[in-house]
Amino acid sequence: MKLSRIFFSGLLLLGVSFSNAQQQIIPKPSEITISGEHPVRLDEKSYILIMSRDQAFLDRARQMQQILEKGTGIKLPLYTPSSAPKELDPGKGIVIKKDDSLMEKGEEAYSIDASPTGILLGGSTPKGVFYAVQSMIQMLPVEFHDKNAAKKDI
């Protein structure tokens, strides 16, 4: 399985340190970029915004919505650009978009950019978005994966 790249802007993504992130993510990304910003937190004001009209991309967004609900107890609203309320806080969003610039890296290529202004998951194809989601989920704090843990503001 070939992955192109994964970018992280932020010392923490959703509360997890990246000091060993490259060794912990499966499949292993080819690159991680780290800067010293604050983590993104998921809460009741968070949302998912899908920027593609492609049904397969929308399916990946719905799959992520279900996974995040199971781990946080919060069903994040899923929007398209035409259905999104105008007052959305950009720092609370997870944006999924088709990124044609990744196509030269292969159909499984993806990128993740997490910063205080939100999370951007890019994929050259729906497979790339699938791997971006899986990588992001692996970096969520341990409370996300523990059924008995408090789920407040993961």
C-alpha atoms as a PDB file:
ATOM      1  CA  MET A   1       0.000   0.000   0.000  1.00  0.00           C
ATOM      2  CA  LYS A   2       1.498   3.335  -1.030  1.00  0.00           C
ATOM      3  CA  LEU A   3       0.836   6.536   0.878  1.00  0.00           C
ATOM      4  CA  SER A   4       2.022   9.855  -0.356  1.00  0.00           C
ATOM      5  CA  ARG A   5       2.216  12.324   2.462  1.00  0.00           C
ATOM      6  CA  ILE A   6       0.604  13.483   5.604  1.00  0.00           C
ATOM      7  CA  PHE A   7       1.030  16.958   6.975  1.00  0.00           C
ATOM      8  CA  PHE A   8       0.264  18.088  10.474  1.00  0.00           C
ATOM      9  CA  SER A   9       0.366  21.704  11.566  1.00  0.00           C
ATOM     10  CA  GLY A  10       0.187  21.526  15.275  1.00  0.00           C
ATOM     11  CA  LEU A  11       2.178  19.915  18.019  1.00  0.00           C
ATOM     12  CA  LEU A  12      -0.967  18.132  19.001  1.00  0.00           C
ATOM     13  CA  LEU A  13      -3.798  16.761  16.917  1.00  0.00           C
ATOM     14  CA  LEU A  14      -6.897  16.346  19.014  1.00  0.00           C
ATOM     15  CA  GLY A  15      -4.831  16.092  22.187  1.00  0.00           C
ATOM     16  CA  VAL A  16      -2.195  13.567  21.120  1.00  0.00           C
ATOM     17  CA  SER A  17       1.541  14.277  20.957  1.00  0.00           C
ATOM     18  CA  PHE A  18       3.273  13.592  17.658  1.00  0.00           C
ATOM     19  CA  SER A  19       6.635  12.732  19.170  1.00  0.00           C
ATOM     20  CA  ASN A  20       6.139   9.112  18.150  1.00  0.00           C
ATOM     21  CA  ALA A  21       3.234   9.588  15.764  1.00  0.00           C
ATOM     22  CA  GLN A  22       5.002   8.374  12.659  1.00  0.00           C
ATOM     23  CA  GLN A  23       5.787   5.040  14.317  1.00  0.00           C
ATOM     24  CA  GLN A  24       2.239   4.680  15.674  1.00  0.00           C
ATOM     25  CA  ILE A  25       0.210   5.344  12.510  1.00  0.00           C
ATOM     26  CA  ILE A  26      -0.657   2.362  10.323  1.00  0.00           C
ATOM     27  CA  PRO A  27      -0.225   2.676   7.405  1.00  0.00           C
ATOM     28  CA  LYS A  28       2.915   4.672   8.106  1.00  0.00           C
ATOM     29  CA  PRO A  29       2.950   8.146   6.519  1.00  0.00           C
ATOM     30  CA  SER A  30       5.974   9.216   4.555  1.00  0.00           C
ATOM     31  CA  GLU A  31       6.169  12.624   6.257  1.00  0.00           C
ATOM     32  CA  ILE A  32       4.930  14.523   9.302  1.00  0.00           C
ATOM     33  CA  THR A  33       5.492  18.238   9.780  1.00  0.00           C
ATOM     34  CA  ILE A  34       5.167  19.586  13.335  1.00  0.00           C
ATOM     35  CA  SER A  35       4.694  23.117  14.658  1.00  0.00           C
ATOM     36  CA  GLY A  36       3.944  24.307  18.165  1.00  0.00           C
ATOM     37  CA  GLU A  37       0.262  25.195  18.108  1.00  0.00           C
ATOM     38  CA  HIS A  38      -2.653  24.204  20.352  1.00  0.00           C
ATOM     39  CA  PRO A  39      -4.691  21.087  19.625  1.00  0.00           C
ATOM     40  CA  VAL A  40      -8.044  20.971  17.926  1.00  0.00           C
ATOM     41  CA  ARG A  41     -10.854  19.845  20.243  1.00  0.00           C
ATOM     42  CA  LEU A  42     -14.067  18.136  19.222  1.00  0.00           C
ATOM     43  CA  ASP A  43     -17.174  19.320  21.066  1.00  0.00           C
ATOM     44  CA  GLU A  44     -20.844  20.131  20.467  1.00  0.00           C
ATOM     45  CA  LYS A  45     -19.891  23.014  18.137  1.00  0.00           C
ATOM     46  CA  SER A  46     -17.737  20.820  15.887  1.00  0.00           C
ATOM     47  CA  TYR A  47     -18.899  19.735  12.442  1.00  0.00           C
ATOM     48  CA  ILE A  48     -17.854  17.967   9.232  1.00  0.00           C
ATOM     49  CA  LEU A  49     -17.862  19.853   5.928  1.00  0.00           C
ATOM     50  CA  ILE A  50     -17.561  17.807   2.720  1.00  0.00           C
ATOM     51  CA  MET A  51     -16.345  19.860  -0.235  1.00  0.00           C
ATOM     52  CA  SER A  52     -16.906  17.230  -2.944  1.00  0.00           C
ATOM     53  CA  ARG A  53     -20.151  16.291  -4.667  1.00  0.00           C
ATOM     54  CA  ASP A  54     -18.786  12.809  -5.315  1.00  0.00           C
ATOM     55  CA  GLN A  55     -21.020  10.235  -3.574  1.00  0.00           C
ATOM     56  CA  ALA A  56     -18.020   8.102  -2.560  1.00  0.00           C
ATOM     57  CA  PHE A  57     -16.434  11.101  -0.775  1.00  0.00           C
ATOM     58  CA  LEU A  58     -19.750  11.739   0.971  1.00  0.00           C
ATOM     59  CA  ASP A  59     -19.825   8.083   2.029  1.00  0.00           C
ATOM     60  CA  ARG A  60     -16.346   8.453   3.590  1.00  0.00           C
ATOM     61  CA  ALA A  61     -17.567  11.558   5.456  1.00  0.00           C
ATOM     62  CA  ARG A  62     -20.585   9.664   6.809  1.00  0.00           C
ATOM     63  CA  GLN A  63     -18.335   6.810   7.877  1.00  0.00           C
ATOM     64  CA  MET A  64     -16.111   9.267   9.768  1.00  0.00           C
ATOM     65  CA  GLN A  65     -19.193  10.844  11.358  1.00  0.00           C
ATOM     66  CA  GLN A  66     -20.258   7.427  12.707  1.00  0.00           C
ATOM     67  CA  ILE A  67     -16.776   6.587  14.024  1.00  0.00           C
ATOM     68  CA  LEU A  68     -16.471   9.962  15.751  1.00  0.00           C
ATOM     69  CA  GLU A  69     -19.942   9.623  17.288  1.00  0.00           C
ATOM     70  CA  LYS A  70     -19.057   6.236  18.707  1.00  0.00           C
ATOM     71  CA  GLY A  71     -15.855   7.578  20.269  1.00  0.00           C
ATOM     72  CA  THR A  72     -17.086  10.981  21.457  1.00  0.00           C
ATOM     73  CA  GLY A  73     -20.790  10.497  22.058  1.00  0.00           C
ATOM     74  CA  ILE A  74     -21.381  13.507  19.788  1.00  0.00           C
ATOM     75  CA  LYS A  75     -22.982  13.221  16.350  1.00  0.00           C
ATOM     76  CA  LEU A  76     -21.167  15.918  14.402  1.00  0.00           C
ATOM     77  CA  PRO A  77     -23.408  17.543  11.812  1.00  0.00           C
ATOM     78  CA  LEU A  78     -22.399  16.841   8.224  1.00  0.00           C
ATOM     79  CA  TYR A  79     -22.645  19.737   5.780  1.00  0.00           C
ATOM     80  CA  THR A  80     -21.983  20.490   2.145  1.00  0.00           C
ATOM     81  CA  PRO A  81     -21.083  24.058   1.136  1.00  0.00           C
ATOM     82  CA  SER A  82     -24.705  24.683   0.109  1.00  0.00           C
ATOM     83  CA  SER A  83     -26.199  23.296   3.339  1.00  0.00           C
ATOM     84  CA  ALA A  84     -23.724  24.793   5.822  1.00  0.00           C
ATOM     85  CA  PRO A  85     -24.939  27.579   8.115  1.00  0.00           C
ATOM     86  CA  LYS A  86     -23.102  30.846   7.548  1.00  0.00           C
ATOM     87  CA  GLU A  87     -22.112  31.175  11.216  1.00  0.00           C
ATOM     88  CA  LEU A  88     -19.903  28.057  11.367  1.00  0.00           C
ATOM     89  CA  ASP A  89     -16.742  28.490  13.442  1.00  0.00           C
ATOM     90  CA  PRO A  90     -13.885  27.494  11.093  1.00  0.00           C
ATOM     91  CA  GLY A  91     -11.781  26.391  14.084  1.00  0.00           C
ATOM     92  CA  LYS A  92     -14.329  23.675  14.908  1.00  0.00           C
ATOM     93  CA  GLY A  93     -14.568  22.065  11.491  1.00  0.00           C
ATOM     94  CA  ILE A  94     -13.235  18.940   9.898  1.00  0.00           C
ATOM     95  CA  VAL A  95     -13.182  19.666   6.178  1.00  0.00           C
ATOM     96  CA  ILE A  96     -12.924  16.856   3.636  1.00  0.00           C
ATOM     97  CA  LYS A  97     -11.940  17.741   0.103  1.00  0.00           C
ATOM     98  CA  LYS A  98     -10.802  16.110  -3.101  1.00  0.00           C
ATOM     99  CA  ASP A  99      -7.206  17.125  -3.731  1.00  0.00           C
ATOM    100  CA  ASP A 100      -6.231  16.475  -7.343  1.00  0.00           C
ATOM    101  CA  SER A 101      -2.640  17.526  -6.615  1.00  0.00           C
ATOM    102  CA  LEU A 102      -2.231  14.246  -4.699  1.00  0.00           C
ATOM    103  CA  MET A 103      -3.218  12.105  -7.709  1.00  0.00           C
ATOM    104  CA  GLU A 104       0.375  11.894  -8.938  1.00  0.00           C
ATOM    105  CA  LYS A 105       1.173  10.087  -5.670  1.00  0.00           C
ATOM    106  CA  GLY A 106      -1.486   7.430  -6.250  1.00  0.00           C
ATOM    107  CA  GLU A 107      -5.118   6.711  -5.496  1.00  0.00           C
ATOM    108  CA  GLU A 108      -4.425   6.148  -1.778  1.00  0.00           C
ATOM    109  CA  ALA A 109      -2.621   9.466  -1.328  1.00  0.00           C
ATOM    110  CA  TYR A 110      -3.873  11.776   1.394  1.00  0.00           C
ATOM    111  CA  SER A 111      -2.991  14.775   3.501  1.00  0.00           C
ATOM    112  CA  ILE A 112      -4.013  15.947   6.944  1.00  0.00           C
ATOM    113  CA  ASP A 113      -3.577  19.531   8.043  1.00  0.00           C
ATOM    114  CA  ALA A 114      -4.585  20.183  11.645  1.00  0.00           C
ATOM    115  CA  SER A 115      -4.267  23.607  13.191  1.00  0.00           C
ATOM    116  CA  PRO A 116      -6.198  25.866  15.545  1.00  0.00           C
ATOM    117  CA  THR A 117      -8.244  26.880  12.489  1.00  0.00           C
ATOM    118  CA  GLY A 118      -9.569  23.326  12.011  1.00  0.00           C
ATOM    119  CA  ILE A 119      -8.707  20.046  10.352  1.00  0.00           C
ATOM    120  CA  LEU A 120      -8.421  19.549   6.592  1.00  0.00           C
ATOM    121  CA  LEU A 121      -8.458  16.003   5.220  1.00  0.00           C
ATOM    122  CA  GLY A 122      -7.522  15.770   1.561  1.00  0.00           C
ATOM    123  CA  GLY A 123      -7.555  12.748  -0.695  1.00  0.00           C
ATOM    124  CA  SER A 124      -6.877  12.181  -4.353  1.00  0.00           C
ATOM    125  CA  THR A 125      -9.693   9.605  -4.325  1.00  0.00           C
ATOM    126  CA  PRO A 126     -12.189   8.261  -1.770  1.00  0.00           C
ATOM    127  CA  LYS A 127      -9.533   5.651  -0.860  1.00  0.00           C
ATOM    128  CA  GLY A 128      -7.173   8.487   0.078  1.00  0.00           C
ATOM    129  CA  VAL A 129      -9.842  10.075   2.275  1.00  0.00           C
ATOM    130  CA  PHE A 130     -10.459   6.676   3.895  1.00  0.00           C
ATOM    131  CA  TYR A 131      -6.770   6.445   4.867  1.00  0.00           C
ATOM    132  CA  ALA A 132      -6.735  10.054   6.071  1.00  0.00           C
ATOM    133  CA  VAL A 133      -9.705   9.320   8.351  1.00  0.00           C
ATOM    134  CA  GLN A 134      -8.098   6.123   9.644  1.00  0.00           C
ATOM    135  CA  SER A 135      -4.848   7.951  10.417  1.00  0.00           C
ATOM    136  CA  MET A 136      -6.664  10.779  12.181  1.00  0.00           C
ATOM    137  CA  ILE A 137      -8.666   8.308  14.292  1.00  0.00           C
ATOM    138  CA  GLN A 138      -5.441   6.602  15.397  1.00  0.00           C
ATOM    139  CA  MET A 139      -4.191   9.898  16.775  1.00  0.00           C
ATOM    140  CA  LEU A 140      -7.202  10.664  18.906  1.00  0.00           C
ATOM    141  CA  PRO A 141      -6.610  10.564  22.656  1.00  0.00           C
ATOM    142  CA  VAL A 142      -6.904   7.259  24.492  1.00  0.00           C
ATOM    143  CA  GLU A 143     -10.274   8.373  25.951  1.00  0.00           C
ATOM    144  CA  PHE A 144     -11.723   8.215  22.443  1.00  0.00           C
ATOM    145  CA  HIS A 145     -10.976   4.503  22.208  1.00  0.00           C
ATOM    146  CA  ASP A 146     -11.921   3.639  25.820  1.00  0.00           C
ATOM    147  CA  LYS A 147     -15.641   2.866  26.128  1.00  0.00           C
ATOM    148  CA  ASN A 148     -15.592   3.664  29.851  1.00  0.00           C
ATOM    149  CA  ALA A 149     -13.731   6.981  29.650  1.00  0.00           C
ATOM    150  CA  ALA A 150     -15.274  10.437  29.970  1.00  0.00           C
ATOM    151  CA  LYS A 151     -15.914  11.729  26.466  1.00  0.00           C
ATOM    152  CA  LYS A 152     -16.100  15.463  27.165  1.00  0.00           C
ATOM    153  CA  ASP A 153     -14.199  17.578  24.649  1.00  0.00           C
ATOM    154  CA  ILE A 154     -11.975  15.020  22.962  1.00  0.00           C
END
